[in-house]
Structure formats: structure tokens, C-alpha cells
Amino acid sequence: MLRPRQSSKGMYQRRSTPRITATRGWREDNTSRGSEAGVPGDGSWNGTVDGEESSEDANRGGGSFEAEGRARYGLRALRNRGWDWGVRAWRGEGGVGLLLAEEDASIFELTTIAACESIEASILDAVKTIPPTTLYKLPNLRSQTLTLRAAIRMNPVLLSSLADCAAIEARRRDHVFIQRSGPDAFAPNPKYPKLPKGFAFDWKTFKEKYPVKSFVPLPSDPVTRLPRVQHVFSDEAFKGILSRQKPRQEAVKQSFIRAWDAYRSYAWMRDEVTPITKGSYDSFGGWAATLVDSLDTLWIIDLKDEFHEAVRAVANIDFTTTETEEINVFETTIRYLGGLLSAYDLSGEQSLLTKATELGNILYAAFDTPNRMPVTHWKIHSAFLGLEQEASGVCLLAEVGSLTMEFTRLSQLTKDPKWYDAVHRIIKILEERQSKTKLPGMWPLVLDARTQNFEGQVHAFTLGAMADSLYEYMPKMHALLGGVDGMYERMYKDAMAVVAKHILYRPMVPDNADILISGKVTMNVNGDVELDAEGQHLVCFAGGMFALGSRLFDIPAHMDIARKLTDGCIWAYNATPSGMMPEVFHMVPCPASEPCMWDESRYKEAVVAAHANSVFLPDDKQGDKNNSAEAIIARERLPKGIKSIEDRRYILRPEAIESVFILYRITGRTELLDTAWDMFTAIEEMTKAPFGNAALNDVTVPRGTAGDAPLSNRMESFWLAETLKYFYLMFSDPSLVSLDEYVFNTEAHPFRRKKG
């Protein structure tokens, strides 16, 4: 899911918005990892993180950057990209500076208010303080927005202003991560006027500028009798196995109840509860994201009283108003619309379909553009006021291509084809361009929805963040439509042939396990495919996707791929001291045509090469000894087989248990029950917080140290909507939400399938 799933979900991830922090990180010597910015003299940096002010002495040494001789800023470069990905700001005599870094960031919007003599944006080389590449230098900015575009997985970007700006604001998705302001408040941008607090939109009065004259109807052909998906669990031996899962099922339920009670007590009708401080946080429009996202889980785990209380609360959600200037259409669709539709499919509560239709009508206005491509990051206030809209020139693949299931299900339930028409137009464009990209069969991570040009500056291809749910939805849409449209089967087969050839790789691991990891490829200037042997927690959904595709399309080889991909994610869980997989890491790929046997020397060489650009702190006195493989492995706490960890967090993600669950339901492999239990107990032990569960900042912290584990004060809604749902279903009777009756969206919301 981008699981954007920040949302996926990610910056641009399925299901999730990766948190950009400005707080101190954890390191083995317990020193700060979070103050890379330094200013000679009076410097201190200030950041706004989730609405909380954070400041720290930044008068430190370690390198400097001089902008046109006008302002000097010291940057302390930490070894091996050791900082917390985030935003740093500082003020000096010459102006304001920002350091932006995020593991998947490709786009930042920089807004300057009042006059700045100039703004310069430079890419830093790894963690060095030398800015070799200037992206932009714009003079005389005043109340303007600058969009930074750089290669995916860009190195940190340094923004520096010459002369004093009243403010600099950096945005990504729905959040303002850092804000430096002078005495004057921000002036509203005249193009996107700010409406009074509490102003409600009457969307019934909304007039489209580019109405559709003829809708593409829902397929009316008789539903095809699709192959059985779920394993037949009927033998007596299995009944005994199932009875032994009851305590495990109950443990998952109690974890859900504890987190739900915390949300109900301290963040009711807000988007999230903060699990450490028992506060609240609005991350997705302020429309009670956790409540709506958790509706179907409440029903599934048989908390019917809590479900009906939540349904009554949903009636009071006003989707016609929000204090958020810009909403993410993808995240709103998969969490809110998907949650409402799924809860209706399970319970039959008519008020939920009514609410889903209300939200669907609002989201439909995001498609009111000249080419009917949606505005994915949508200035909802401007739309209501009738200002001109057009799709963005920089769109993430998953965000524009992963609205199909929710919009199609809404059309199926309401018999109104307009939502199906809206997403069908997008998929037809993707189908037509599939064979014409730089890597035919797949689509690049970023596309220009305004011109429908897929040949932009970014030529990266992956099943991971920013692309994931587009591919995930291909077999799922085939199932949802009852197999009556062969388009999704063709697109899936063409894409997965390329994935199997270029994206999947065999990692070299100490036990020589027969596993696969899904990486990423880029096209170099000569048109050659270059593999980036990374691993992402987000891409663990792929095992379940291949398993479903194998069953629906009768491709036995895909079941073998599904097993190896899922086993690869299980391996990554087992490899870390905490028992959880990191967000992003890199491994050593084996040559495709050679045996994949462990080679200690080759592994150590890869570790050293991966850390070649490390910059050591001044207090590192060991010289070349710090560059040895043994020193790097010990210092970075690298599990053997992993050569580098770019993002050490586990943010309560569901993708690994999602594939374990789907593979178990499809194959009947009972050993996966113990695998799932091991995963759950590790997660529960290490992420348990006073008021729910909290994201873990470093998965290399060993189990048994839970009280000292570095936690973040976030519990995204997908913990209740997805992760705990999959764990609960894992230990339940397989007839509960059967894969032959339901198909899950990328937020784990089950939609009822059409039956033949």
C-alpha cells in the first residue's frame, strides 16, 4: 500500500505517511543523532514536528557550507547516513537554512513568505558537506511556491536563503514539517484562499467545469466462474490445530481492545491517538481516520457494541469541511471510503453506504480537470470555490492508479457508473502506455498526469513505495469484477513477467535460504537496467499478490515466487534482534545464473563498499579501524546478510503478516501459524506503549529491552485497520472473511466479491 500505503501506506508510500522527525535519535553511545545543523555564534535550530516545538543547541563543528560568500552554515555530517531522516532548520546572520531528507522523498514544496534575496537548493553528496549539484537558484521570491524535483531516493537537500526571509515553509503530503517565521504571520496564497474555520461546503451545489458526457458503464457480462482461491480446510487434523489457535486469537483481540480503548478515551473523533502521551493527532483531514479505518475490524473481531457506537459516531463526521488545506485523495480513498464500504459489506448498515456515497461525491470533484485525471494532492477549498483545477505534472504512480477498487465498489453498490468511469479512464491510459515505457511492462514511479507523459526525469521501477498498490490491485480488480474484464489479467501478466526478470533478486544469506527480495531498478543513460538490491517492508505485500495471481490466473510458477518472497520477509524478521524487519535496507544479490551460496569475504566487501561515503565524527580516534567490515557491522548492528540499513524503524506495518495470512489461506501451510505468532509476540513486546502501540525507531535493539526501546509517539490507523486484523484472521476459522467471498483493498478492507 505507497501502503503513500507516508500512505503506502509512505512520503509517497502505500498506507502510511513516514514521519519526518526533528527529534534526537538513538545510537549505541546514546549521543544525539539529530542535530546536524550548526551555526557559528548564536545558532540554534527550531523545528515543528507534529505540532510540537523542538529546539536544540546547534553550535557544533564539523564542516561548513558557504552560499555565495554571504552566509556560512556549519553542518555536522554523521557517519553512514546516521541521522534520523528529517527536516533541520537553523538561523544565522545571513538568513534561514533548511536541510531536507527523507528516504523516499522526490518532491518537496518550498514556500517563502516575504522577500528573500535568493533561495538556493543543493543536493548534498551522501552525508558530506560539499554541495556539488545546484538544482535551483531563484531570485526575489515573494509568496511563491517552489517544487523541488530530484531523483527518487535523493541525497539530502540543502536549502539556504541569502538575506533574511520572514519565513520558509516545507511541505510534503498533508503535513507542514518545518516552519520558520518572522514577526508577521503567513499571508494566504491568493490562488488557494483560506476559508474561515468551520466553513462547510455544500457539495450538492458544486458545478463541474469538465463534466463527463457519456459514462463507461460497469461491465454487464455474466460473472465468470473464477477458480477457487482458498485452501479447503476440512480435515479433522486441522480442527485440532484450529482449537489451539484460540489463545493466540484472544491475545490479538486484547491488543486491539487496549489500543481501541485508548483511542476512544483520548482521541475520539480525531485521526489518531498518540500512544505515549495520550494526546491526539490529525493526519488525514481530521475526519476520525482511526475510527473509520477500524470499523470492519470491530465487526470481524466481534466487538459489536463498539461497532454500533462507532457507526453512530460516523454519522456525525462532516466530510464537507476540513481545516486541512490540501487532502491526499489516495489516502482518503483507501482509508475512509474503503473503510465505510467494507463495514457496509460486512454489516449491511445502510448509514455507512450513505456516508460512503457522500464522501464519494466529494472525491469525484477531484477529477474535474480538463483531461479527467485526478488532482491527487487536492486543494479542496479551491475546488469548492470554483477555481480552475488541473492534474499535477508530478504524480506518484500508486496515488493516481490505486483508486480503482474503492470507486468500483461504490459504483457496484449504488448502481451509479460515474465512479467506475472515473478510474476506468485512468487504467485505460496505463494499459495503453504499459508497453511504451523505458522498462516495457512496468510504469515509472512518477508520471505527468497533466500531459499524460510517462517519460519524465525519474526512470525508477519497483513494486515498493510509490508504486505498490497499482500492481496489487490488478488481480484484486479481476476478482472484484468477477473476471468479466480481461484487461487486469493482461496487465498483471505483462507486469509480473518484467518483475520476475528484473526486480526480484536472490539475496546471499548465511543459511543459504532459498528466498527472494523485491528490489528496485533504474535505467541508466545507456538504457541499461541497474538493480538496486534494497528491501522495503512495504513491498512484503508482493508475496500475497503473487499467490492470489497464481490462483486466479492459473500460473503455478507464481505460487513458488509467492512462497520465496514471503519467506524472504520472514527471514528479515528473524534476522534482527527485535524480531522485526526494518523499513529500508540493502542486501548482497547473487548472480542470476550462479548458485547462491554464502561467501563471508564477499559479504564483508559489500559492507565496506556500502559505507564508503561514511563521515566519522571528530571523536572517532580509531582511523582506518573504523572502516573495517567488523567495525562497521558492530557499530551499525548489522544482521549478517544485510549490508546496510537505511531506515531502522518498524512503524506497525502490516505487509509482512498480510502475505503470511494470504499464503496460509491459499496453501494451508500450517507452519505459518507459528511464524505469525512469533511475529506478533515480537511486535507486541517491543511496541507496547502506555496508550496503545507505538512505532519502534530501531529494530536492531534486542528483545528483552522493551522498556528502553526507542519509540515514536505515533500509532497510525493501519495498526488497527490492517496489522491486527490480519493477525486476528490468521488465528481464526478460515471461513471468517473467506478469500472466495471477499477481496481486500490495500488498507485491508474486505469488499464482497461478485459471485458467478
Short mmCIF file of C-alpha atoms in Angstrom, two decimals, residues 218 341 352-354 356-358 360 406-420:
data_model
loop_
_atom_site.label_atom_id
_atom_site.label_comp_id
_atom_site.label_asym_id
_atom_site.label_seq_id
_atom_site.Cartn_x
_atom_site.Cartn_y
_atom_site.Cartn_z
CA LEU A 218 -19.92 -1.18 -15.27
CA LEU A 341 -17.67 0.40 2.08
CA LEU A 352 -22.46 3.54 6.14
CA LEU A 353 -23.27 3.32 2.43
CA THR A 354 -24.98 6.71 2.67
CA ALA A 356 -19.63 6.48 1.63
CA THR A 357 -21.73 7.98 -1.16
CA GLU A 358 -21.44 11.41 0.41
CA GLY A 360 -17.55 9.62 -2.95
CA GLU A 406 -12.95 1.67 -3.88
CA PHE A 407 -14.52 3.64 -6.73
CA THR A 408 -15.61 0.45 -8.50
CA ARG A 409 -17.20 -0.99 -5.35
CA LEU A 410 -19.08 2.27 -4.76
CA SER A 411 -20.48 2.11 -8.29
CA GLN A 412 -21.44 -1.54 -7.81
CA LEU A 413 -23.35 -0.78 -4.62
CA THR A 414 -25.06 2.43 -5.79
CA LYS A 415 -25.60 1.39 -9.44
CA ASP A 416 -24.13 4.77 -10.41
CA PRO A 417 -21.37 4.30 -13.01
CA LYS A 418 -19.65 7.65 -12.55
CA TRP A 419 -17.03 6.43 -10.07
CA TYR A 420 -16.18 3.36 -12.13
#
